[in-house]
mmCIF file of C-alpha atoms in Angstrom:
data_model
loop_
_atom_site.group_PDB
_atom_site.id
_atom_site.type_symbol
_atom_site.label_atom_id
_atom_site.label_comp_id
_atom_site.label_asym_id
_atom_site.label_seq_id
_atom_site.Cartn_x
_atom_site.Cartn_y
_atom_site.Cartn_z
ATOM 1 C CA MET G 1 -25.134 6.562 -25.883
ATOM 2 C CA GLU G 2 -23.363 3.615 -27.481
ATOM 3 C CA ALA G 3 -20.037 5.065 -26.329
ATOM 4 C CA VAL G 4 -21.241 5.245 -22.709
ATOM 5 C CA ARG G 5 -22.412 1.622 -22.879
ATOM 6 C CA LYS G 6 -19.038 0.577 -24.310
ATOM 7 C CA PHE G 7 -17.346 2.408 -21.459
ATOM 8 C CA ASP G 8 -19.602 0.683 -18.918
ATOM 9 C CA ALA G 9 -18.854 -2.746 -20.402
ATOM 10 C CA GLU G 10 -15.114 -2.113 -20.168
ATOM 11 C CA TRP G 11 -15.514 -0.594 -16.687
ATOM 12 C CA LYS G 12 -17.337 -3.724 -15.570
ATOM 13 C CA LYS G 13 -14.627 -5.911 -17.079
ATOM 14 C CA GLN G 14 -11.813 -4.003 -15.364
ATOM 15 C CA ASN G 15 -13.656 -3.931 -12.026
ATOM 16 C CA ALA G 16 -15.020 -7.459 -12.180
ATOM 17 C CA TRP G 17 -14.235 -8.180 -8.518
ATOM 18 C CA GLU G 18 -16.034 -5.081 -7.224
ATOM 19 C CA PHE G 19 -19.041 -5.791 -9.426
ATOM 20 C CA LEU G 20 -19.118 -9.389 -8.196
ATOM 21 C CA MET G 21 -18.995 -8.356 -4.515
ATOM 22 C CA ARG G 22 -21.775 -5.848 -5.023
ATOM 23 C CA ARG G 23 -23.788 -8.423 -6.936
ATOM 24 C CA VAL G 24 -23.439 -10.842 -3.984
ATOM 25 C CA CYS G 25 -24.735 -8.135 -1.589
ATOM 26 C CA LEU G 26 -27.538 -7.341 -4.045
ATOM 27 C CA VAL G 27 -28.636 -10.983 -4.198
ATOM 28 C CA LEU G 28 -28.548 -11.220 -0.396
ATOM 29 C CA PHE G 29 -30.637 -8.072 0.124
ATOM 30 C CA TYR G 30 -32.964 -9.028 -2.719
ATOM 31 C CA SER G 31 -33.553 -12.543 -1.391
ATOM 32 C CA ILE G 32 -34.376 -11.452 2.161
ATOM 33 C CA GLY G 33 -36.549 -8.603 0.831
ATOM 34 C CA SER G 34 -38.387 -11.046 -1.439
ATOM 35 C CA CYS G 35 -39.131 -13.404 1.472
ATOM 36 C CA LEU G 36 -40.605 -10.494 3.425
ATOM 37 C CA MET G 37 -42.622 -9.454 0.386
ATOM 38 C CA LEU G 38 -44.384 -12.799 0.473
ATOM 39 C CA LEU G 39 -46.246 -11.490 3.506
ATOM 40 C CA PRO G 40 -49.428 -9.858 2.235
ATOM 41 C CA PHE G 41 -49.649 -6.051 2.408
ATOM 42 C CA GLY G 42 -50.911 -4.917 5.808
ATOM 43 C CA SER G 43 -50.103 -8.117 7.699
ATOM 44 C CA SER G 44 -46.881 -6.818 9.256
ATOM 45 C CA ALA G 45 -45.676 -3.209 9.289
ATOM 46 C CA TRP G 46 -42.227 -4.340 10.436
ATOM 47 C CA ALA G 47 -41.840 -6.685 7.453
ATOM 48 C CA LEU G 48 -42.998 -3.970 5.079
ATOM 49 C CA VAL G 49 -40.506 -1.386 6.335
ATOM 50 C CA SER G 50 -37.689 -3.961 6.340
ATOM 51 C CA SER G 51 -38.381 -5.081 2.790
ATOM 52 C CA VAL G 52 -38.505 -1.476 1.578
ATOM 53 C CA MET G 53 -35.103 -0.827 3.176
ATOM 54 C CA LEU G 54 -33.667 -4.033 1.715
ATOM 55 C CA PHE G 55 -34.821 -3.238 -1.821
ATOM 56 C CA LEU G 56 -33.431 0.288 -1.529
ATOM 57 C CA GLY G 57 -30.127 -1.286 -0.495
ATOM 58 C CA ALA G 58 -30.275 -3.737 -3.392
ATOM 59 C CA MET G 59 -30.874 -0.864 -5.807
ATOM 60 C CA HIS G 60 -27.887 0.988 -4.370
ATOM 61 C CA PHE G 61 -25.642 -2.052 -4.878
ATOM 62 C CA TYR G 62 -26.886 -2.351 -8.442
ATOM 63 C CA ILE G 63 -26.368 1.250 -9.540
ATOM 64 C CA ALA G 64 -23.452 2.519 -7.395
ATOM 65 C CA PRO G 65 -20.565 0.906 -9.339
ATOM 66 C CA TYR G 66 -21.773 2.714 -12.469
ATOM 67 C CA MET G 67 -21.703 6.047 -10.653
ATOM 68 C CA ARG G 68 -18.495 6.244 -8.676
ATOM 69 C CA CYS G 69 -14.905 5.070 -8.449
ATOM 70 C CA VAL G 70 -12.416 5.123 -5.599
ATOM 71 C CA GLU G 71 -9.119 6.955 -5.950
ATOM 72 C CA ASN G 72 -6.672 7.402 -3.075
ATOM 73 C CA GLY G 73 -9.338 6.231 -0.656
ATOM 74 C CA LYS G 74 -11.764 8.893 -1.897
ATOM 75 C CA SER G 75 -14.972 8.241 -3.763
ATOM 76 C CA VAL G 76 -15.045 10.188 -7.040
ATOM 77 C CA SER G 77 -17.933 10.647 -9.463
ATOM 78 C CA LEU G 78 -17.438 8.813 -12.772
ATOM 79 C CA TYR G 79 -19.152 11.670 -14.588
ATOM 80 C CA VAL G 80 -16.573 14.114 -13.203
ATOM 81 C CA LYS G 81 -13.853 11.753 -14.485
ATOM 82 C CA LEU G 82 -15.418 11.743 -17.944
ATOM 83 C CA LYS G 83 -16.208 15.441 -18.008
ATOM 84 C CA TRP G 84 -13.552 16.259 -20.601
ATOM 85 C CA MET G 85 -14.406 13.401 -22.911
ATOM 86 C CA PRO G 86 -16.795 13.732 -25.858
ATOM 87 C CA VAL G 87 -19.763 12.663 -23.770
ATOM 88 C CA SER G 88 -22.636 14.738 -22.457
ATOM 89 C CA LYS G 89 -24.235 14.671 -19.034
ATOM 90 C CA ARG G 90 -27.532 13.883 -20.752
ATOM 91 C CA GLU G 91 -26.135 10.711 -22.359
ATOM 92 C CA PHE G 92 -24.381 9.604 -19.189
ATOM 93 C CA LEU G 93 -27.594 10.027 -17.192
ATOM 94 C CA ALA G 94 -29.788 8.430 -19.846
ATOM 95 C CA VAL G 95 -27.757 5.204 -19.764
ATOM 96 C CA ARG G 96 -27.891 5.075 -15.961
ATOM 97 C CA ARG G 97 -31.620 5.741 -15.992
ATOM 98 C CA GLY G 98 -31.886 2.816 -18.410
ATOM 99 C CA TYR G 99 -30.144 0.501 -15.919
ATOM 100 C CA LEU G 100 -32.404 1.753 -13.150
ATOM 101 C CA ARG G 101 -35.513 1.232 -15.269
ATOM 102 C CA LYS G 102 -34.456 -2.327 -16.040
ATOM 103 C CA PHE G 103 -33.921 -3.010 -12.332
ATOM 104 C CA CYS G 104 -37.221 -1.440 -11.301
ATOM 105 C CA VAL G 105 -39.341 -3.128 -13.989
ATOM 106 C CA GLY G 106 -37.849 -6.534 -13.130
ATOM 107 C CA THR G 107 -38.328 -5.915 -9.432
ATOM 108 C CA GLY G 108 -41.875 -4.632 -9.934
ATOM 109 C CA VAL G 109 -43.005 -7.712 -11.854
ATOM 110 C CA PHE G 110 -41.285 -10.045 -9.385
ATOM 111 C CA LEU G 111 -42.776 -8.307 -6.334
ATOM 112 C CA TRP G 112 -46.224 -8.231 -7.891
ATOM 113 C CA ILE G 113 -46.108 -11.999 -8.397
ATOM 114 C CA LEU G 114 -44.793 -12.528 -4.837
ATOM 115 C CA GLN G 115 -47.570 -10.394 -3.358
ATOM 116 C CA GLN G 116 -50.257 -12.286 -5.269
ATOM 117 C CA ILE G 117 -48.841 -15.633 -4.160
ATOM 118 C CA GLY G 118 -48.532 -14.460 -0.528
ATOM 119 C CA ALA G 119 -52.070 -13.007 -0.478
ATOM 120 C CA CYS G 120 -53.599 -16.095 -2.088
ATOM 121 C CA LEU G 121 -51.837 -18.422 0.348
ATOM 122 C CA ALA G 122 -53.054 -16.306 3.289
ATOM 123 C CA ARG G 123 -56.475 -15.960 1.610
ATOM 124 C CA THR G 124 -56.456 -12.216 2.143
ATOM 125 C CA TRP G 125 -56.315 -11.054 -1.461
ATOM 126 C CA GLY G 126 -57.382 -7.453 -2.057
ATOM 127 C CA ALA G 127 -56.762 -4.612 -4.493
ATOM 128 C CA GLU G 128 -53.974 -3.289 -2.253
ATOM 129 C CA ASN G 129 -51.983 -6.467 -2.948
ATOM 130 C CA ALA G 130 -52.041 -5.644 -6.645
ATOM 131 C CA LEU G 131 -51.398 -1.913 -6.220
ATOM 132 C CA PHE G 132 -48.748 -1.956 -3.496
ATOM 133 C CA PRO G 133 -45.926 -3.542 -5.579
ATOM 134 C CA LEU G 134 -46.602 -1.094 -8.399
ATOM 135 C CA ALA G 135 -46.577 1.941 -6.087
ATOM 136 C CA PHE G 136 -43.496 0.613 -4.358
ATOM 137 C CA THR G 137 -41.638 0.159 -7.659
ATOM 138 C CA ALA G 138 -42.571 3.664 -8.791
ATOM 139 C CA ALA G 139 -41.244 5.065 -5.490
ATOM 140 C CA LEU G 140 -38.078 2.980 -5.861
ATOM 141 C CA TYR G 141 -37.529 4.428 -9.335
ATOM 142 C CA LEU G 142 -37.996 8.001 -8.113
ATOM 143 C CA VAL G 143 -35.584 7.487 -5.217
ATOM 144 C CA GLY G 144 -33.127 5.950 -7.702
ATOM 145 C CA ILE G 145 -33.375 8.952 -10.038
ATOM 146 C CA PHE G 146 -32.777 11.300 -7.100
ATOM 147 C CA ASP G 147 -29.798 9.191 -6.011
ATOM 148 C CA ILE G 148 -28.238 9.173 -9.494
ATOM 149 C CA ASN G 149 -28.516 12.958 -9.817
ATOM 150 C CA ARG G 150 -27.193 13.469 -6.293
ATOM 151 C CA LYS G 151 -24.108 11.358 -6.993
ATOM 152 C CA LEU G 152 -23.350 12.976 -10.320
ATOM 153 C CA PHE G 153 -21.119 15.829 -9.175
ATOM 154 C CA GLN G 154 -20.130 14.780 -5.647
ATOM 155 C CA MET Y 1 -9.205 24.107 -36.381
ATOM 156 C CA TYR Y 2 -9.248 27.637 -34.992
ATOM 157 C CA ILE Y 3 -10.873 28.971 -31.877
ATOM 158 C CA GLU Y 4 -12.236 32.418 -31.282
ATOM 159 C CA PHE Y 5 -13.291 33.983 -28.011
ATOM 160 C CA SER Y 6 -15.860 36.685 -28.481
ATOM 161 C CA HIS Y 7 -16.683 38.840 -25.428
ATOM 162 C CA VAL Y 8 -16.493 35.844 -23.101
ATOM 163 C CA THR Y 9 -17.415 36.791 -19.551
ATOM 164 C CA THR Y 10 -17.890 34.421 -16.665
ATOM 165 C CA HIS Y 11 -18.042 34.471 -12.885
ATOM 166 C CA CYS Y 12 -17.177 31.483 -10.777
ATOM 167 C CA LYS Y 13 -15.997 30.985 -7.218
ATOM 168 C CA GLY Y 14 -15.389 34.689 -6.671
ATOM 169 C CA PHE Y 15 -13.328 35.043 -9.849
ATOM 170 C CA SER Y 16 -14.333 36.699 -13.130
ATOM 171 C CA LEU Y 17 -13.179 36.575 -16.696
ATOM 172 C CA LYS Y 18 -14.150 39.862 -18.289
ATOM 173 C CA ASP Y 19 -14.919 40.431 -21.934
ATOM 174 C CA ILE Y 20 -12.264 38.131 -23.373
ATOM 175 C CA SER Y 21 -11.937 38.416 -27.148
ATOM 176 C CA PHE Y 22 -9.151 37.001 -29.270
ATOM 177 C CA LEU Y 23 -8.421 34.424 -31.944
ATOM 178 C CA VAL Y 24 -6.257 31.299 -31.789
ATOM 179 C CA PRO Y 25 -5.420 30.702 -35.458
ATOM 180 C CA GLU Y 26 -4.686 27.327 -37.004
ATOM 181 C CA GLY Y 27 -1.172 26.615 -38.166
ATOM 182 C CA PHE Y 28 0.358 28.503 -35.245
ATOM 183 C CA ILE Y 29 1.267 28.118 -31.599
ATOM 184 C CA THR Y 30 -0.507 30.703 -29.456
ATOM 185 C CA GLY Y 31 0.727 31.291 -25.945
ATOM 186 C CA LEU Y 32 -1.302 32.401 -22.965
ATOM 187 C CA VAL Y 33 0.670 34.183 -20.301
ATOM 188 C CA GLY Y 34 -0.251 35.813 -17.041
ATOM 189 C CA GLU Y 35 0.478 35.777 -13.335
ATOM 190 C CA ASN Y 36 -0.917 33.120 -11.015
ATOM 191 C CA GLY Y 37 -4.652 33.607 -10.660
ATOM 192 C CA ALA Y 38 -4.923 35.621 -13.883
ATOM 193 C CA GLY Y 39 -7.576 33.228 -15.198
ATOM 194 C CA LYS Y 40 -5.636 30.966 -17.575
ATOM 195 C CA THR Y 41 -7.010 27.679 -16.244
ATOM 196 C CA THR Y 42 -10.510 29.172 -15.931
ATOM 197 C CA LEU Y 43 -10.344 30.132 -19.597
ATOM 198 C CA PHE Y 44 -9.461 26.549 -20.592
ATOM 199 C CA HIS Y 45 -12.303 25.260 -18.443
ATOM 200 C CA GLN Y 46 -14.800 27.404 -20.360
ATOM 201 C CA ILE Y 47 -13.900 25.375 -23.431
ATOM 202 C CA MET Y 48 -13.723 21.969 -21.818
ATOM 203 C CA ASP Y 49 -16.492 22.022 -19.234
ATOM 204 C CA GLU Y 50 -19.946 21.168 -20.500
ATOM 205 C CA ASN Y 51 -21.463 22.913 -17.496
ATOM 206 C CA ALA Y 52 -19.466 26.132 -17.857
ATOM 207 C CA ARG Y 53 -21.740 29.153 -17.853
ATOM 208 C CA TYR Y 54 -20.452 32.167 -19.728
ATOM 209 C CA SER Y 55 -21.842 35.049 -21.679
ATOM 210 C CA GLY Y 56 -20.404 35.904 -25.075
ATOM 211 C CA GLU Y 57 -19.455 33.106 -27.412
ATOM 212 C CA ILE Y 58 -16.633 30.698 -28.072
ATOM 213 C CA TYR Y 59 -16.441 29.754 -31.740
ATOM 214 C CA ILE Y 60 -14.593 26.804 -33.189
ATOM 215 C CA ASN Y 61 -14.148 27.028 -36.942
ATOM 216 C CA GLY Y 62 -16.771 29.776 -36.796
ATOM 217 C CA VAL Y 63 -19.414 27.577 -35.114
ATOM 218 C CA PRO Y 64 -20.524 28.223 -31.499
ATOM 219 C CA LEU Y 65 -18.886 25.636 -29.255
ATOM 220 C CA ARG Y 66 -21.898 25.115 -26.989
ATOM 221 C CA GLU Y 67 -24.096 24.068 -29.901
ATOM 222 C CA HIS Y 68 -21.778 21.316 -31.165
ATOM 223 C CA ARG Y 69 -19.637 20.613 -28.138
ATOM 224 C CA GLN Y 70 -19.505 16.859 -28.513
ATOM 225 C CA GLU Y 71 -18.446 16.928 -32.143
ATOM 226 C CA PHE Y 72 -15.683 19.421 -31.376
ATOM 227 C CA MET Y 73 -14.513 17.472 -28.326
ATOM 228 C CA GLN Y 74 -13.587 14.642 -30.692
ATOM 229 C CA GLU Y 75 -10.829 16.857 -32.026
ATOM 230 C CA ILE Y 76 -9.745 18.735 -28.929
ATOM 231 C CA GLY Y 77 -6.804 17.413 -26.976
ATOM 232 C CA PHE Y 78 -6.607 18.949 -23.518
ATOM 233 C CA ILE Y 79 -3.399 18.413 -21.622
ATOM 234 C CA SER Y 80 -3.071 19.612 -18.055
ATOM 235 C CA GLN Y 81 -1.920 18.587 -14.597
ATOM 236 C CA GLU Y 82 -5.481 17.902 -13.480
ATOM 237 C CA GLN Y 83 -6.229 14.225 -13.038
ATOM 238 C CA LYS Y 84 -9.227 13.543 -15.233
ATOM 239 C CA PHE Y 85 -7.977 10.123 -16.224
ATOM 240 C CA PHE Y 86 -8.243 7.043 -14.012
ATOM 241 C CA LYS Y 87 -5.321 7.160 -11.603
ATOM 242 C CA ASN Y 88 -5.527 3.559 -10.467
ATOM 243 C CA TYR Y 89 -5.204 2.216 -13.981
ATOM 244 C CA THR Y 90 -2.325 1.895 -16.411
ATOM 245 C CA PRO Y 91 -2.125 3.997 -19.586
ATOM 246 C CA MET Y 92 -3.376 1.034 -21.652
ATOM 247 C CA GLN Y 93 -6.290 0.357 -19.287
ATOM 248 C CA ASN Y 94 -7.235 4.040 -19.517
ATOM 249 C CA VAL Y 95 -7.226 3.791 -23.283
ATOM 250 C CA ASP Y 96 -9.357 0.642 -23.221
ATOM 251 C CA LEU Y 97 -11.884 2.510 -21.088
ATOM 252 C CA LEU Y 98 -11.925 5.771 -23.005
ATOM 253 C CA LYS Y 99 -11.241 4.980 -26.651
ATOM 254 C CA GLY Y 100 -14.925 4.218 -27.265
ATOM 255 C CA PHE Y 101 -15.745 7.914 -26.870
ATOM 256 C CA TYR Y 102 -13.701 8.789 -29.936
ATOM 257 C CA ASP Y 103 -14.678 8.083 -33.531
ATOM 258 C CA LYS Y 104 -11.044 7.896 -34.534
ATOM 259 C CA PHE Y 105 -8.740 6.423 -31.952
ATOM 260 C CA ASN Y 106 -5.477 5.034 -33.199
ATOM 261 C CA CYS Y 107 -4.279 2.493 -30.602
ATOM 262 C CA ASP Y 108 -1.131 1.664 -32.559
ATOM 263 C CA LEU Y 109 -0.127 5.311 -32.648
ATOM 264 C CA PHE Y 110 -0.826 5.590 -28.913
ATOM 265 C CA CYS Y 111 1.386 2.582 -28.147
ATOM 266 C CA SER Y 112 4.197 3.771 -30.376
ATOM 267 C CA LYS Y 113 4.080 7.244 -28.786
ATOM 268 C CA LEU Y 114 4.185 5.751 -25.285
ATOM 269 C CA GLU Y 115 7.232 3.794 -26.316
ATOM 270 C CA GLU Y 116 8.839 6.793 -27.963
ATOM 271 C CA TYR Y 117 8.250 8.969 -24.875
ATOM 272 C CA HIS Y 118 9.399 6.183 -22.513
ATOM 273 C CA VAL Y 119 6.201 6.204 -20.455
ATOM 274 C CA PRO Y 120 6.215 3.230 -18.056
ATOM 275 C CA GLY Y 121 3.250 0.862 -18.003
ATOM 276 C CA ARG Y 122 2.426 1.356 -14.309
ATOM 277 C CA ASN Y 123 -0.679 3.033 -12.892
ATOM 278 C CA LEU Y 124 -1.058 6.743 -13.601
ATOM 279 C CA SER Y 125 -0.774 7.503 -9.880
ATOM 280 C CA GLY Y 126 2.783 6.155 -10.043
ATOM 281 C CA LEU Y 127 3.832 8.346 -12.977
ATOM 282 C CA SER Y 128 5.848 11.499 -12.487
ATOM 283 C CA ARG Y 129 4.393 14.851 -13.526
ATOM 284 C CA GLY Y 130 6.370 14.787 -16.766
ATOM 285 C CA GLU Y 131 5.400 11.200 -17.573
ATOM 286 C CA PHE Y 132 1.739 12.028 -17.006
ATOM 287 C CA ILE Y 133 1.999 14.902 -19.487
ATOM 288 C CA LYS Y 134 3.646 12.566 -22.010
ATOM 289 C CA PHE Y 135 0.811 10.063 -21.562
ATOM 290 C CA GLN Y 136 -1.760 12.797 -22.234
ATOM 291 C CA MET Y 137 0.179 13.972 -25.271
ATOM 292 C CA ALA Y 138 0.130 10.412 -26.659
ATOM 293 C CA PHE Y 139 -3.608 10.202 -25.940
ATOM 294 C CA ALA Y 140 -4.342 13.518 -27.680
ATOM 295 C CA LEU Y 141 -2.282 12.494 -30.723
ATOM 296 C CA ALA Y 142 -4.023 9.092 -30.875
ATOM 297 C CA HIS Y 143 -7.490 10.609 -31.235
ATOM 298 C CA GLU Y 144 -6.208 12.874 -33.972
ATOM 299 C CA SER Y 145 -6.732 16.191 -32.218
ATOM 300 C CA LYS Y 146 -6.762 19.302 -34.331
ATOM 301 C CA LEU Y 147 -6.820 21.709 -31.420
ATOM 302 C CA PHE Y 148 -4.343 21.214 -28.603
ATOM 303 C CA LEU Y 149 -5.059 23.027 -25.363
ATOM 304 C CA MET Y 150 -2.215 22.863 -22.877
ATOM 305 C CA ASP Y 151 -2.342 24.270 -19.405
ATOM 306 C CA GLU Y 152 1.163 24.804 -18.034
ATOM 307 C CA VAL Y 153 2.422 21.501 -19.292
ATOM 308 C CA THR Y 154 6.090 22.318 -19.724
ATOM 309 C CA ALA Y 155 6.768 23.097 -16.064
ATOM 310 C CA GLY Y 156 8.660 20.122 -14.676
ATOM 311 C CA MET Y 157 9.403 18.686 -18.107
ATOM 312 C CA ASP Y 158 12.969 17.498 -18.653
ATOM 313 C CA SER Y 159 14.958 19.492 -21.186
ATOM 314 C CA VAL Y 160 15.457 16.554 -23.567
ATOM 315 C CA PHE Y 161 11.752 15.820 -23.814
ATOM 316 C CA LYS Y 162 10.886 19.517 -23.924
ATOM 317 C CA LYS Y 163 12.931 19.798 -27.105
ATOM 318 C CA GLU Y 164 11.128 16.772 -28.564
ATOM 319 C CA PHE Y 165 7.814 18.129 -27.376
ATOM 320 C CA PHE Y 166 8.170 21.435 -29.198
ATOM 321 C CA LYS Y 167 9.482 19.619 -32.264
ATOM 322 C CA GLU Y 168 6.260 17.557 -32.177
ATOM 323 C CA LEU Y 169 4.146 20.720 -31.842
ATOM 324 C CA HIS Y 170 5.892 22.366 -34.786
ATOM 325 C CA ARG Y 171 5.372 19.187 -36.823
ATOM 326 C CA LEU Y 172 1.672 19.295 -35.925
ATOM 327 C CA ILE Y 173 1.090 22.909 -36.886
ATOM 328 C CA ALA Y 174 2.932 22.362 -40.153
ATOM 329 C CA GLY Y 175 -0.222 20.497 -41.223
ATOM 330 C CA GLU Y 176 -1.935 23.938 -41.096
ATOM 331 C CA ASP Y 177 -5.299 22.625 -39.884
ATOM 332 C CA THR Y 178 -4.040 22.247 -36.327
ATOM 333 C CA ALA Y 179 -3.854 24.930 -33.664
ATOM 334 C CA VAL Y 180 -1.958 24.860 -30.397
ATOM 335 C CA PHE Y 181 -3.011 27.070 -27.505
ATOM 336 C CA MET Y 182 -0.850 26.782 -24.425
ATOM 337 C CA SER Y 183 -0.393 28.633 -21.194
ATOM 338 C CA THR Y 184 3.052 29.043 -19.735
ATOM 339 C CA HIS Y 185 5.090 31.002 -17.222
ATOM 340 C CA ILE Y 186 8.347 30.439 -19.041
ATOM 341 C CA GLU Y 187 9.405 33.504 -21.017
ATOM 342 C CA GLU Y 188 12.014 31.633 -23.044
ATOM 343 C CA GLU Y 189 9.319 29.320 -24.456
ATOM 344 C CA VAL Y 190 7.242 32.297 -25.571
ATOM 345 C CA ILE Y 191 10.166 33.875 -27.339
ATOM 346 C CA ARG Y 192 11.490 30.729 -28.965
ATOM 347 C CA HIS Y 193 8.421 28.731 -29.868
ATOM 348 C CA MET Y 194 5.247 30.798 -29.982
ATOM 349 C CA ASP Y 195 3.837 32.682 -32.901
ATOM 350 C CA TYR Y 196 1.270 34.698 -30.975
ATOM 351 C CA VAL Y 197 0.897 35.500 -27.331
ATOM 352 C CA VAL Y 198 -2.133 36.582 -25.345
ATOM 353 C CA GLY Y 199 -1.601 38.247 -21.995
ATOM 354 C CA LEU Y 200 -4.139 37.746 -19.266
ATOM 355 C CA SER Y 201 -4.262 39.856 -16.149
ATOM 356 C CA ARG Y 202 -6.886 39.672 -13.411
ATOM 357 C CA GLY Y 203 -9.381 38.059 -15.742
ATOM 358 C CA LYS Y 204 -8.852 40.455 -18.651
ATOM 359 C CA ALA Y 205 -7.059 39.872 -21.938
ATOM 360 C CA GLU Y 206 -4.481 42.648 -21.958
ATOM 361 C CA TYR Y 207 -2.671 42.196 -25.232
ATOM 362 C CA ARG Y 208 -2.276 39.918 -28.210
ATOM 363 C CA LYS Y 209 0.988 40.144 -30.085
ATOM 364 C CA GLU Y 210 2.889 38.374 -32.768
ATOM 365 C CA THR Y 211 6.185 37.220 -31.336
ATOM 366 C CA GLU Y 212 8.075 37.059 -34.640
ATOM 367 C CA LYS Y 213 10.036 40.226 -33.941
ATOM 368 C CA TRP Y 214 11.183 38.910 -30.550
ATOM 369 C CA LYS Y 215 12.472 35.773 -32.191
ATOM 370 C CA ARG Y 216 14.630 37.798 -34.500
#
């Protein structure tokens, strides 16, 4: 797995501009999503749906540059590019799952804190405020895993 | 490093390889000939592709390939026209990205080979067919391959480099622990440079012959 991480570090270095642009989008989506997450669970369905969409977008911006590259205007899977190297699909996926886990754990803790603050300020604290961020993070992780596998061979 | 196909059968995209069995010995150049669509590239893919599904067994040094694929891939140099490298990057950028996958990658050797073969430093997408083959040859030599798989690499190669190329292959097999397995359509190459030849027709291995007598 060390070899895949080395590749990723070099990939990031050689595509610094693309990573930066995606990071800017990620921060934008993340910030707006976080503001909406300050609203306690159940207070606004619109805010809930919007924040879910924004965090899904943020996750996409985080993971996509590790999954694909663009050649001749076409998006190509990085795994397909590395298929003939001494690297297995299992290792390639494991490293990406690691990135996703890191993103989801960080997001989960952050959202949990935001929900507690929002609920306390609105004085509507309930068990759902503690459980919702956890359930949301778990769902985010599962969608991320599905997304990574879907992008592997395309 | 020798490779042995033992009753290899596979079906993919409406094409079948049927009961392929033969040996590619070390210390020799083995040719693979056959008409278009005979299954030459498919056969190479069975070795290279982690997700290839085949019955029978492919052995490398007597050990099943699928059990120790990653270890063997360290010493397999696959050269073909297919673009598995990063087209929008220069040869050196490709090496910086990919060298980490190999335990032994000799960057100095790679650079000296690029220079020797006159491969320009522009992006791979801007290289000619022949230059791309030279780049892959340099890459395979730099990670100290012991098994060279070459899928129709000499087509489109200039005659001066072709001479150098075969000289390099003969130098490699002189070490006796290296095997070269290459497909070609060019009869003259088979007669002049190859020690063994395997014929493939409609997914079946038809014959395996020593070519020594033709050379004489």
